[in-house]
Amino acid sequence: MPSKTSSGLCGTYHIWGPPGTGKTTALRKLVERLLSDGYEPSSLFITSLTRAAATEIAKEILRVGITLPRGTVGTLHAACFHTLDEPELYMKHVPDWNERHPEYALGHSHHGKRSLDEPEEGDARETRGDDLLAVYNLYRAWCLPRDHWPSALVSAFADDWETWKTEIDVCDFSDLLERCLRDVERAPGDPKFILADEAQDYSELARRLLLKKWARHAEATFISADPWQALYVWAGANPRLFLDHPVPDDHRWMLRQSYRVPACVRDMALTWMQQEYSLWEPLDYQPRHDATGGPVNGEIVSLPYGSYLDPDPLLDHAEAAADAGHTVMLLAACSYQLDPLKRALRARGLPFHNPWRRKRRDWNPLHMDASRNGDAKAIGGAARLLAYKRPDREAWGDQAGPWTGRDLQAWVECVAVEGIMSRGAKEAIKALDPSIVPDLDALGEWFAAEALGAALLRNDLSWFEAHLLGSQRPLLEYPIAVYKHRGAAALKNEPKITLGTGHSVKGGESDTVIICPDISRAGYREWMGSAEDRDATVRLFYTAMTRARDTLLLARPATARHVPLVGEI
C-alpha cells in the first residue's frame, strides 16, 4: 500500500477514446492522479502495442515534469523480451533457416534487426514461408489449440520451425508472450497499476497475459482503446476482446471531445460506420472546436481526377497545401499502392516522410541518417549533399563555413577519384578528426585545382552531380531534386507531406488527408463477403478519415476493387 493515501481505484477500467479525444492525455492525467495519491513511479507499468505509441505516452508524462523509471513504459513484446533476459531472436539466423528449408524460405522483412516494437504491415509478405509463418503466428495469437488448426500445411511448417528454433536456441516474437504467460507471474516491476494503451489491437494471447494473469496482481488495470480503430487483424487483433470484456458501468470512461476531427469529417466517418460496420452502436463525441468554442466544420471534397495510378492531380493538391504551410497525408490501404505516389513525389522533388514508420527507408528517403550510431556509411543522401554545400551561404546562411573533416568524409565518398583527387586522398580524409577544418594547403594536396575551384570556390551543384559515382546516384538523385526545386531548407526541415498506409499513421493527424479508396484483391474478397468479413476494411478507412484536422480529399478509384467512399455515403 502507498505511504499516504489510497487512490480509491481497484479492478479493471475501460477508457474508450474516439479519434483525437486525447487518450494519451487521459493516461497522463491518470498517472498524475496516482502519483499525487502517494504512489511511487515504480508502481506503474505502462504498455502499448507499438513503440511510437509508448514513446508518445512517455513524452506526454515527461512534459509535465514526471520522470518514470527505465522499463516503466514500453511495448508488451519489449517488456517480455527484457523480463526473459533478452533471449536470442531468430532474425539473424534466417539464412540458416532458408538453407535448411528452401521450401519455406523467408523474405527480406525477416532478415537483420527486425523491430520488436512495430507490427509489420499486413501486405509485407514476399514468400510462401512468410505466409505460413504469419498464419502460424495468427493461430498462436488466437490461442487456438494445435488440434484445431484448420491447415495441415501450417502444422507441417510449425513442426519444422519449432524443431529448428530448439536446435539453435532462438525464439520468435510469439514465444516471448507465450513464455511469459507460462512462466512469469507478475508484470515487470510487480506494479500496483497497469495502464494498457491501444488495447483494441491486442490479441487473445496478449489479453491472457496482460489482463488475465498480470492484472490479477495489480490493484487496478486501465485499458485504453478505440475498438473502431482495431487494425492489426493479421496479428490477431479482435475488437470484441475490448467490447465484450465485462466491467461495471462506472468503470467505463468515455472521452467525448475530439481535439482533431472537424464536424463534417466526424459525420461522414460515423455514417460510414453505421452503414458498413457489423459491430455498430451509437457513438456520440463532439468535433473539434475553434477559439470561440464553436465547432469547426471542415471540408470534404470528392476529387474529379486523380488516383493512386494517376497521382499527379493528387500531388497538385498536396503541393498546394504544403506550400501554404499545411501538413498533408497521402494514404492508401496497401503499401504497394504507394509506389506510384512515391515515384511521382520523387520526380517533383517534393519532400515526404512517415514519422510513424522510420524504419521504412522508402517512406523516409531524406532523413534516414544513421550516422548518429557511428556508421558513416549510413549517412543519408540529404546529409551528404548538405555537407557538400557547407560553404554556400545561400544553403546555410550564418552557418555556412569551410568544410570540416566530418563534411568532407560525408561527401567525398560520393564522387569519383579519377581527375578529381590525388592518390590516397580519400584515405587521408577518412583519417581526419571530424571536427577539424583542413586548410587550403591540405585541400590543394587532395584535390585537383579545377575540382577544388568547382567544389569549394563555386560550390557548383552541377559539378557534384556530374561526378557522382554510379553506386551513389540512387542515394543522391532525390535529395538533389528536392534541393533544386525547394532549396536547402527542404532538406533540413521536417517534410509537410506524409506518405503511408492507413495502418501506419494510426495515432497521427494532418491538416489535409487524401485517401485512395482502392483495396487489394484479398481485401476485395473480404469486402464482397459477410458483414463481419468487411469489418477490418471498414475500420481501416474510418481510421484514415479521422486523421484529418481540416480537409478530407477523396481520390478517384483506380480499379474496380475499391470501397464506396464517394457518392454513396
XYZ file of C-alpha atoms in Angstrom:
569
model
C 0.000 0.000 0.000
C 1.180 3.556 -0.577
C 2.602 5.525 2.289
C -0.008 8.309 2.323
C -3.384 7.808 0.707
C -5.214 5.275 -1.413
C -6.287 6.019 -4.969
C -9.746 4.603 -4.389
C -9.328 2.757 -7.715
C -9.493 -1.002 -7.990
C -10.360 -3.587 -10.592
C -10.401 -3.017 -14.361
C -11.342 0.220 -16.120
C -12.061 0.890 -19.782
C -11.125 4.202 -21.400
C -12.807 4.489 -24.803
C -11.237 7.291 -26.789
C -12.653 8.138 -30.237
C -10.265 9.824 -32.700
C -8.470 12.868 -31.334
C -10.126 12.774 -27.915
C -6.829 12.639 -26.038
C -6.328 9.081 -24.822
C -2.655 9.834 -24.204
C -3.536 12.946 -22.199
C -6.081 10.919 -20.209
C -3.395 8.371 -19.332
C -1.028 11.154 -18.317
C -3.667 12.667 -16.031
C -4.258 9.239 -14.538
C -0.543 8.906 -13.805
C -0.566 12.350 -12.175
C -3.517 11.332 -10.013
C -1.851 8.119 -8.858
C 1.408 9.864 -8.015
C -0.424 12.634 -6.171
C -2.110 9.922 -4.090
C 1.281 8.848 -2.825
C 2.225 6.027 -5.170
C 5.762 5.813 -6.478
C 6.518 5.929 -10.212
C 7.915 2.404 -9.877
C 4.407 1.179 -9.007
C 3.292 1.738 -12.623
C 3.589 -0.431 -15.727
C 2.521 1.341 -18.927
C 2.403 -0.603 -22.163
C 1.240 -0.205 -25.742
C 1.246 -2.176 -28.971
C 3.828 -0.005 -30.776
C 6.937 1.847 -29.743
C 5.578 5.022 -31.355
C 2.540 4.954 -29.067
C 4.613 4.072 -25.996
C 7.049 6.881 -26.778
C 4.188 9.338 -27.127
C 2.906 8.383 -23.674
C 6.370 8.782 -22.159
C 6.787 12.222 -23.783
C 3.389 13.375 -22.551
C 4.252 12.322 -18.996
C 7.717 13.903 -19.173
C 6.165 17.130 -20.485
C 4.604 17.773 -17.055
C 7.878 17.068 -15.262
C 7.313 13.425 -14.306
C 10.268 11.112 -14.844
C 9.432 7.412 -14.859
C 11.996 4.695 -14.120
C 13.532 2.836 -17.044
C 11.324 -0.056 -18.123
C 8.119 1.500 -16.806
C 6.885 2.395 -20.320
C 7.247 0.183 -23.389
C 5.642 -2.287 -25.713
C 4.367 -5.609 -24.439
C 6.793 -7.569 -26.603
C 9.753 -5.495 -25.424
C 8.680 -5.919 -21.784
C 8.552 -9.689 -22.241
C 11.911 -9.686 -24.034
C 13.656 -7.923 -21.146
C 11.801 -9.928 -18.499
C 13.071 -13.142 -20.129
C 16.683 -11.816 -20.012
C 16.780 -10.926 -23.688
C 16.755 -14.335 -25.372
C 18.285 -14.751 -28.829
C 15.772 -13.855 -31.537
C 15.532 -15.679 -34.829
C 16.128 -12.906 -37.385
C 19.891 -13.062 -37.877
C 19.627 -16.833 -38.298
C 17.146 -16.650 -41.188
C 19.844 -17.509 -43.803
C 20.406 -20.782 -41.927
C 16.641 -21.496 -41.929
C 16.388 -20.700 -45.624
C 19.287 -23.036 -46.402
C 17.781 -25.886 -44.392
C 14.191 -25.326 -45.561
C 14.211 -23.683 -49.007
C 10.585 -24.717 -49.472
C 9.716 -22.419 -46.538
C 12.276 -19.655 -47.214
C 11.537 -16.314 -45.534
C 11.726 -12.949 -47.300
C 13.799 -9.858 -46.587
C 11.447 -8.483 -43.919
C 12.660 -11.242 -41.561
C 16.365 -10.552 -42.048
C 18.519 -8.335 -39.880
C 17.261 -6.343 -36.903
C 13.508 -6.618 -37.188
C 11.751 -4.429 -34.650
C 10.190 -5.841 -31.515
C 8.034 -2.777 -31.287
C 6.344 -2.217 -34.656
C 3.884 -4.661 -36.235
C 4.678 -5.462 -39.848
C 2.259 -4.262 -42.493
C -0.234 -6.988 -43.362
C 0.815 -6.978 -47.018
C 4.583 -7.097 -46.329
C 4.946 -10.759 -47.332
C 7.217 -11.934 -50.110
C 7.351 -15.723 -49.968
C 5.350 -18.834 -49.187
C 7.352 -19.095 -45.971
C 6.282 -15.569 -44.980
C 2.636 -16.553 -45.476
C 2.963 -19.743 -43.449
C 4.817 -18.033 -40.597
C 2.165 -15.294 -40.497
C -0.693 -17.808 -40.296
C 1.206 -19.885 -37.727
C 1.633 -16.790 -35.533
C -2.008 -15.859 -36.090
C -3.180 -19.219 -34.740
C -0.954 -18.679 -31.725
C -2.264 -15.126 -31.238
C -5.787 -16.570 -31.217
C -4.632 -19.222 -28.675
C -6.113 -21.837 -30.999
C -5.310 -25.387 -29.819
C -2.997 -27.233 -32.205
C -5.553 -29.930 -32.961
C -7.988 -27.207 -34.082
C -5.672 -25.666 -36.662
C -7.510 -25.798 -39.988
C -4.362 -26.024 -42.143
C -2.232 -29.169 -42.261
C 0.376 -27.218 -44.244
C 0.755 -24.703 -41.407
C 1.108 -27.606 -38.949
C 3.891 -29.105 -41.068
C 5.647 -25.741 -41.236
C 5.254 -25.315 -37.470
C 6.865 -28.698 -36.781
C 9.970 -27.765 -38.776
C 10.062 -24.207 -37.387
C 9.847 -25.317 -33.765
C 12.458 -28.026 -34.243
C 14.827 -25.509 -35.826
C 14.309 -22.946 -33.035
C 15.030 -25.595 -30.411
C 18.170 -26.825 -32.175
C 19.783 -23.392 -32.385
C 18.165 -21.997 -29.202
C 16.303 -18.982 -30.617
C 12.769 -17.701 -30.214
C 10.268 -15.719 -32.245
C 8.014 -12.871 -31.139
C 5.057 -15.066 -30.199
C 7.388 -17.125 -27.992
C 8.056 -14.037 -25.884
C 4.388 -13.702 -24.908
C 3.834 -17.458 -24.592
C 6.826 -17.935 -22.290
C 5.759 -15.067 -20.064
C 2.221 -16.429 -19.946
C 3.642 -19.779 -18.878
C 6.466 -18.716 -16.570
C 6.156 -15.089 -15.414
C 3.544 -14.468 -12.762
C 3.720 -10.660 -12.486
C 4.280 -7.733 -14.818
C 7.770 -6.179 -14.842
C 8.463 -4.381 -11.583
C 5.492 -6.037 -9.834
C 3.357 -2.920 -10.425
C 0.307 -1.854 -8.486
C -1.208 -0.275 -11.597
C -1.179 -1.440 -15.204
C -2.041 1.032 -17.970
C -2.543 -0.602 -21.376
C -2.879 1.703 -24.389
C -4.045 0.768 -27.939
C -5.711 -2.267 -26.389
C -8.105 -2.673 -29.320
C -5.198 -4.237 -31.227
C -4.315 -6.790 -28.570
C -4.705 -10.444 -29.449
C -6.195 -13.136 -27.263
C -2.648 -14.181 -26.328
C -1.808 -10.631 -25.204
C -5.125 -10.377 -23.348
C -4.486 -13.586 -21.416
C -1.028 -12.457 -20.393
C -1.791 -8.866 -19.511
C -5.407 -8.876 -18.364
C -5.947 -12.387 -17.029
C -2.554 -13.124 -15.475
C -0.575 -9.971 -14.733
C -3.624 -7.855 -13.885
C -4.592 -10.255 -11.072
C -1.690 -8.950 -9.016
C -2.331 -5.232 -9.629
C -4.653 -3.000 -7.634
C -6.152 -1.615 -10.832
C -5.767 -2.028 -14.580
C -6.707 0.660 -17.103
C -7.393 -0.362 -20.686
C -7.335 2.495 -23.163
C -8.730 1.739 -26.610
C -10.876 2.681 -29.553
C -12.340 -0.615 -30.797
C -13.373 1.073 -34.045
C -9.681 1.535 -34.814
C -8.654 -2.118 -34.357
C -6.442 -2.596 -37.412
C -3.949 -5.386 -36.815
C -6.275 -8.282 -37.587
C -3.469 -10.214 -39.325
C -1.684 -10.193 -35.950
C -4.783 -11.429 -34.084
C -6.424 -8.122 -33.116
C -10.070 -8.529 -32.163
C -12.127 -5.513 -31.010
C -14.597 -7.835 -29.267
C -11.950 -8.527 -26.650
C -12.494 -4.930 -25.534
C -16.215 -4.592 -26.290
C -17.188 -7.845 -24.573
C -14.805 -7.553 -21.629
C -17.073 -7.249 -18.585
C -16.534 -4.230 -16.351
C -19.017 -2.290 -14.186
C -20.705 0.668 -15.832
C -18.911 3.134 -13.568
C -15.598 1.648 -14.746
C -16.328 2.617 -18.379
C -14.920 6.050 -19.141
C -15.855 7.586 -22.494
C -13.858 10.530 -23.855
C -16.330 12.722 -25.757
C -14.458 15.785 -27.027
C -12.271 15.437 -30.109
C -9.457 17.957 -30.408
C -8.765 16.934 -34.007
C -11.730 15.878 -36.100
C -13.911 18.603 -37.688
C -17.688 18.208 -37.766
C -18.139 17.157 -41.395
C -15.389 14.513 -41.169
C -16.815 13.161 -37.919
C -20.287 12.961 -39.504
C -19.012 11.176 -42.595
C -16.953 8.747 -40.531
C -19.887 7.898 -38.254
C -22.208 7.482 -41.256
C -19.648 5.180 -42.851
C -19.511 3.054 -39.696
C -23.298 2.983 -39.294
C -23.832 1.805 -42.875
C -20.987 -0.697 -43.093
C -19.922 -1.928 -39.628
C -21.373 -5.099 -38.149
C -20.470 -4.007 -34.600
C -22.114 -0.583 -34.952
C -23.568 1.022 -31.891
C -24.418 4.713 -31.498
C -21.369 6.752 -30.544
C -21.503 10.404 -29.595
C -18.414 12.585 -29.442
C -18.006 16.274 -30.136
C -15.977 17.604 -33.088
C -13.032 19.951 -32.738
C -13.912 23.439 -31.526
C -12.386 26.745 -32.591
C -11.088 29.506 -30.309
C -14.628 30.806 -29.722
C -15.889 27.403 -28.586
C -17.895 26.722 -31.728
C -17.469 23.539 -33.788
C -15.027 23.549 -36.709
C -16.925 22.294 -39.746
C -14.021 21.402 -42.008
C -14.315 20.334 -45.649
C -14.733 17.119 -47.628
C -14.050 17.104 -51.370
C -14.556 14.251 -53.819
C -11.833 14.891 -56.366
C -12.870 14.684 -60.038
C -9.411 13.477 -61.088
C -6.543 11.585 -59.537
C -5.982 8.108 -58.165
C -3.042 6.119 -56.897
C -2.362 5.099 -60.517
C -2.793 8.706 -61.702
C -1.039 10.524 -58.860
C -0.263 13.933 -60.369
C -3.690 15.511 -59.649
C -3.386 14.295 -56.051
C 0.087 15.767 -55.764
C -1.176 19.085 -57.135
C -3.447 19.329 -54.090
C -0.747 18.055 -51.728
C 1.835 20.506 -53.048
C -0.548 23.474 -52.836
C -1.446 22.617 -49.237
C 2.208 22.110 -48.253
C 3.200 25.397 -49.892
C 0.501 27.096 -47.790
C 2.145 25.694 -44.650
C -0.319 22.868 -44.054
C 0.508 19.260 -43.292
C -0.749 16.616 -45.712
C -1.232 12.848 -45.551
C -1.375 10.723 -48.702
C -2.943 7.432 -47.617
C -3.679 4.099 -49.269
C -4.862 0.749 -47.971
C -1.767 -1.211 -49.072
C 1.906 -0.331 -49.290
C 2.226 -1.374 -52.946
C -0.379 1.266 -53.843
C 2.002 3.915 -52.547
C 4.692 3.103 -55.127
C 3.271 5.328 -57.929
C 2.756 8.155 -55.428
C 6.293 7.707 -54.163
C 7.766 7.853 -57.672
C 5.743 10.970 -58.507
C 6.810 12.718 -55.289
C 10.449 11.983 -56.037
C 10.118 13.173 -59.640
C 8.690 16.502 -58.446
C 11.316 16.955 -55.768
C 8.601 17.106 -53.094
C 9.869 16.208 -49.583
C 7.904 13.448 -47.823
C 8.295 11.134 -44.873
C 6.458 8.858 -42.469
C 7.465 9.606 -38.871
C 5.472 6.612 -37.593
C 7.465 4.180 -39.745
C 11.045 5.421 -39.538
C 12.402 2.003 -40.477
C 10.756 2.205 -43.900
C 13.589 3.823 -45.821
C 11.460 4.197 -48.935
C 8.947 6.248 -46.924
C 11.703 8.330 -45.285
C 14.199 8.906 -48.104
C 15.578 12.214 -46.807
C 16.024 11.669 -43.104
C 17.183 8.071 -42.772
C 20.520 9.125 -41.317
C 22.167 6.531 -39.094
C 25.421 8.455 -38.645
C 24.328 9.142 -35.087
C 25.024 5.449 -34.460
C 28.601 5.848 -35.627
C 28.075 4.230 -39.032
C 29.489 6.691 -41.564
C 28.279 4.558 -44.471
C 24.698 5.004 -43.280
C 24.666 8.808 -43.656
C 21.628 9.734 -45.737
C 21.796 11.387 -49.134
C 20.375 14.665 -47.831
C 23.089 14.902 -45.164
C 25.808 14.178 -47.746
C 24.509 16.853 -50.108
C 24.230 19.417 -47.320
C 27.790 18.588 -46.258
C 28.997 19.381 -49.782
C 27.043 22.671 -49.728
C 28.521 23.760 -46.370
C 30.468 26.728 -47.859
C 27.341 28.033 -49.635
C 25.708 30.940 -47.746
C 22.522 30.503 -49.769
C 22.237 26.976 -48.398
C 23.483 27.555 -44.851
C 23.155 31.276 -44.114
C 25.094 32.218 -40.971
C 26.079 28.561 -40.510
C 27.984 28.483 -43.804
C 31.713 27.951 -43.484
C 34.671 25.879 -44.622
C 34.359 22.121 -44.726
C 35.137 20.238 -41.554
C 36.573 16.759 -41.571
C 33.059 15.452 -40.987
C 31.728 17.352 -44.030
C 34.481 16.055 -46.287
C 34.037 12.491 -45.052
C 30.348 12.711 -45.872
C 30.562 13.918 -49.477
C 33.862 12.723 -50.948
C 32.602 9.134 -50.676
C 30.019 10.051 -53.319
C 32.307 11.268 -56.109
C 34.788 9.604 -58.429
C 38.535 9.862 -57.771
C 39.950 9.983 -61.282
C 40.810 13.509 -62.376
C 39.461 14.943 -59.119
C 41.507 13.660 -56.182
C 45.103 12.622 -55.743
C 46.144 9.078 -54.931
C 45.393 8.313 -51.273
C 43.242 11.431 -50.773
C 40.104 9.540 -49.733
C 42.059 7.534 -47.167
C 43.629 10.708 -45.771
C 40.212 12.354 -45.485
C 38.754 9.275 -43.765
C 41.505 9.548 -41.154
C 40.732 13.201 -40.345
C 39.445 14.329 -36.982
C 35.802 15.108 -37.856
C 35.899 18.428 -36.004
C 38.967 19.984 -37.625
C 38.865 22.391 -40.587
C 41.551 21.430 -43.148
C 43.460 24.410 -44.549
C 43.755 25.272 -48.243
C 47.201 23.664 -48.491
C 45.755 20.315 -47.404
C 42.800 20.662 -49.756
C 45.214 21.524 -52.576
C 47.125 18.307 -51.926
C 43.954 16.207 -52.071
C 42.026 17.841 -54.935
C 42.918 18.796 -58.489
C 42.855 22.579 -58.977
C 39.850 22.536 -61.316
C 37.896 20.257 -58.987
C 38.728 22.383 -55.968
C 37.607 25.521 -57.761
C 34.295 23.949 -58.789
C 33.643 22.370 -55.399
C 34.968 24.976 -52.967
C 35.056 28.330 -54.713
C 31.870 27.979 -56.761
C 30.301 25.141 -54.740
C 28.819 24.022 -58.062
C 25.934 21.574 -57.674
C 26.078 20.569 -61.350
C 29.771 19.624 -60.895
C 28.898 17.488 -57.884
C 26.051 15.827 -59.756
C 28.180 15.167 -62.859
C 30.920 13.428 -60.865
C 28.752 11.189 -58.686
C 29.706 7.544 -58.562
C 27.123 5.305 -60.211
C 26.639 3.486 -56.914
C 25.763 6.777 -55.175
C 23.273 8.156 -57.693
C 20.238 6.333 -56.228
C 21.075 7.858 -52.832
C 21.638 11.417 -54.102
C 19.261 11.905 -57.048
C 16.195 12.591 -54.908
C 17.882 14.980 -52.421
C 19.355 16.867 -55.387
C 15.877 17.123 -56.965
C 14.479 18.450 -53.685
C 17.330 20.963 -53.411
C 16.783 22.199 -56.956
C 13.021 22.591 -56.534
C 12.798 23.610 -52.873
C 16.195 24.741 -51.643
C 18.317 23.628 -48.695
C 15.594 24.306 -46.113
C 13.514 21.472 -47.558
C 16.341 19.050 -46.780
C 16.706 20.292 -43.193
C 13.095 20.760 -42.118
C 10.518 18.099 -41.401
C 8.513 17.445 -44.579
C 4.934 18.658 -44.693
C 3.800 15.582 -46.647
C 3.360 12.161 -45.033
C 3.091 9.051 -47.210
C 1.740 5.865 -45.712
C -0.915 3.245 -45.293
C -3.893 3.819 -43.053
C -2.353 1.328 -40.626
C 0.925 3.208 -40.427
C -0.483 6.585 -39.344
C -2.820 5.458 -36.583
C -2.342 7.958 -33.782
C -1.277 10.698 -36.193
C -3.087 13.691 -37.627
C -2.736 16.119 -40.516
C -4.397 19.325 -41.688
C -5.299 17.699 -45.013
C -5.796 13.993 -45.667
C -6.007 12.474 -49.158
C -7.420 8.933 -49.242
C -7.230 6.456 -52.116
C -10.249 4.092 -51.885
C -8.717 1.043 -53.595
C -8.104 -2.214 -51.752
C -6.134 -5.364 -52.513
C -7.514 -8.490 -54.159
C -7.618 -10.228 -50.780
C -9.281 -7.196 -49.229
C -11.870 -7.107 -52.004
C -12.730 -10.770 -51.455
C -13.391 -9.915 -47.822
C -15.352 -6.814 -48.833
C -17.632 -8.940 -51.004
C -18.125 -11.455 -48.177
C -20.135 -11.263 -44.981
C -20.593 -8.166 -42.853
C -18.010 -9.429 -40.379
C -15.552 -10.096 -43.216
C -15.819 -6.426 -44.189
C -15.217 -5.073 -40.708
C -11.418 -4.837 -40.868
C -11.619 -2.767 -44.062
C -14.354 -0.562 -42.599
C -12.196 0.173 -39.547
C -9.172 0.918 -41.729
C -10.938 3.646 -43.711
C -12.613 5.035 -40.573
C -9.140 5.431 -39.090
C -7.805 7.044 -42.266
C -10.686 9.555 -42.490
C -10.324 10.648 -38.897
C -6.667 11.711 -39.258
C -7.953 14.970 -40.827
C -7.971 18.225 -38.847
C -9.458 20.409 -41.580
C -9.823 18.903 -45.050
C -10.542 15.400 -46.325
C -9.944 14.781 -50.042
C -11.319 11.575 -51.565
C -9.379 10.332 -54.582
C -10.970 8.562 -57.518
C -10.812 4.749 -57.533
C -8.128 3.366 -59.839
C -9.668 -0.101 -60.130
C -12.957 -1.919 -59.664
C -11.618 -3.146 -56.327
C -12.457 -0.215 -54.095
C -14.733 0.802 -51.252
C -17.613 3.276 -51.836
C -16.237 6.407 -50.194
C -17.522 8.741 -52.930
C -21.190 9.380 -53.658
C -22.555 6.520 -51.573
C -22.134 7.816 -48.032
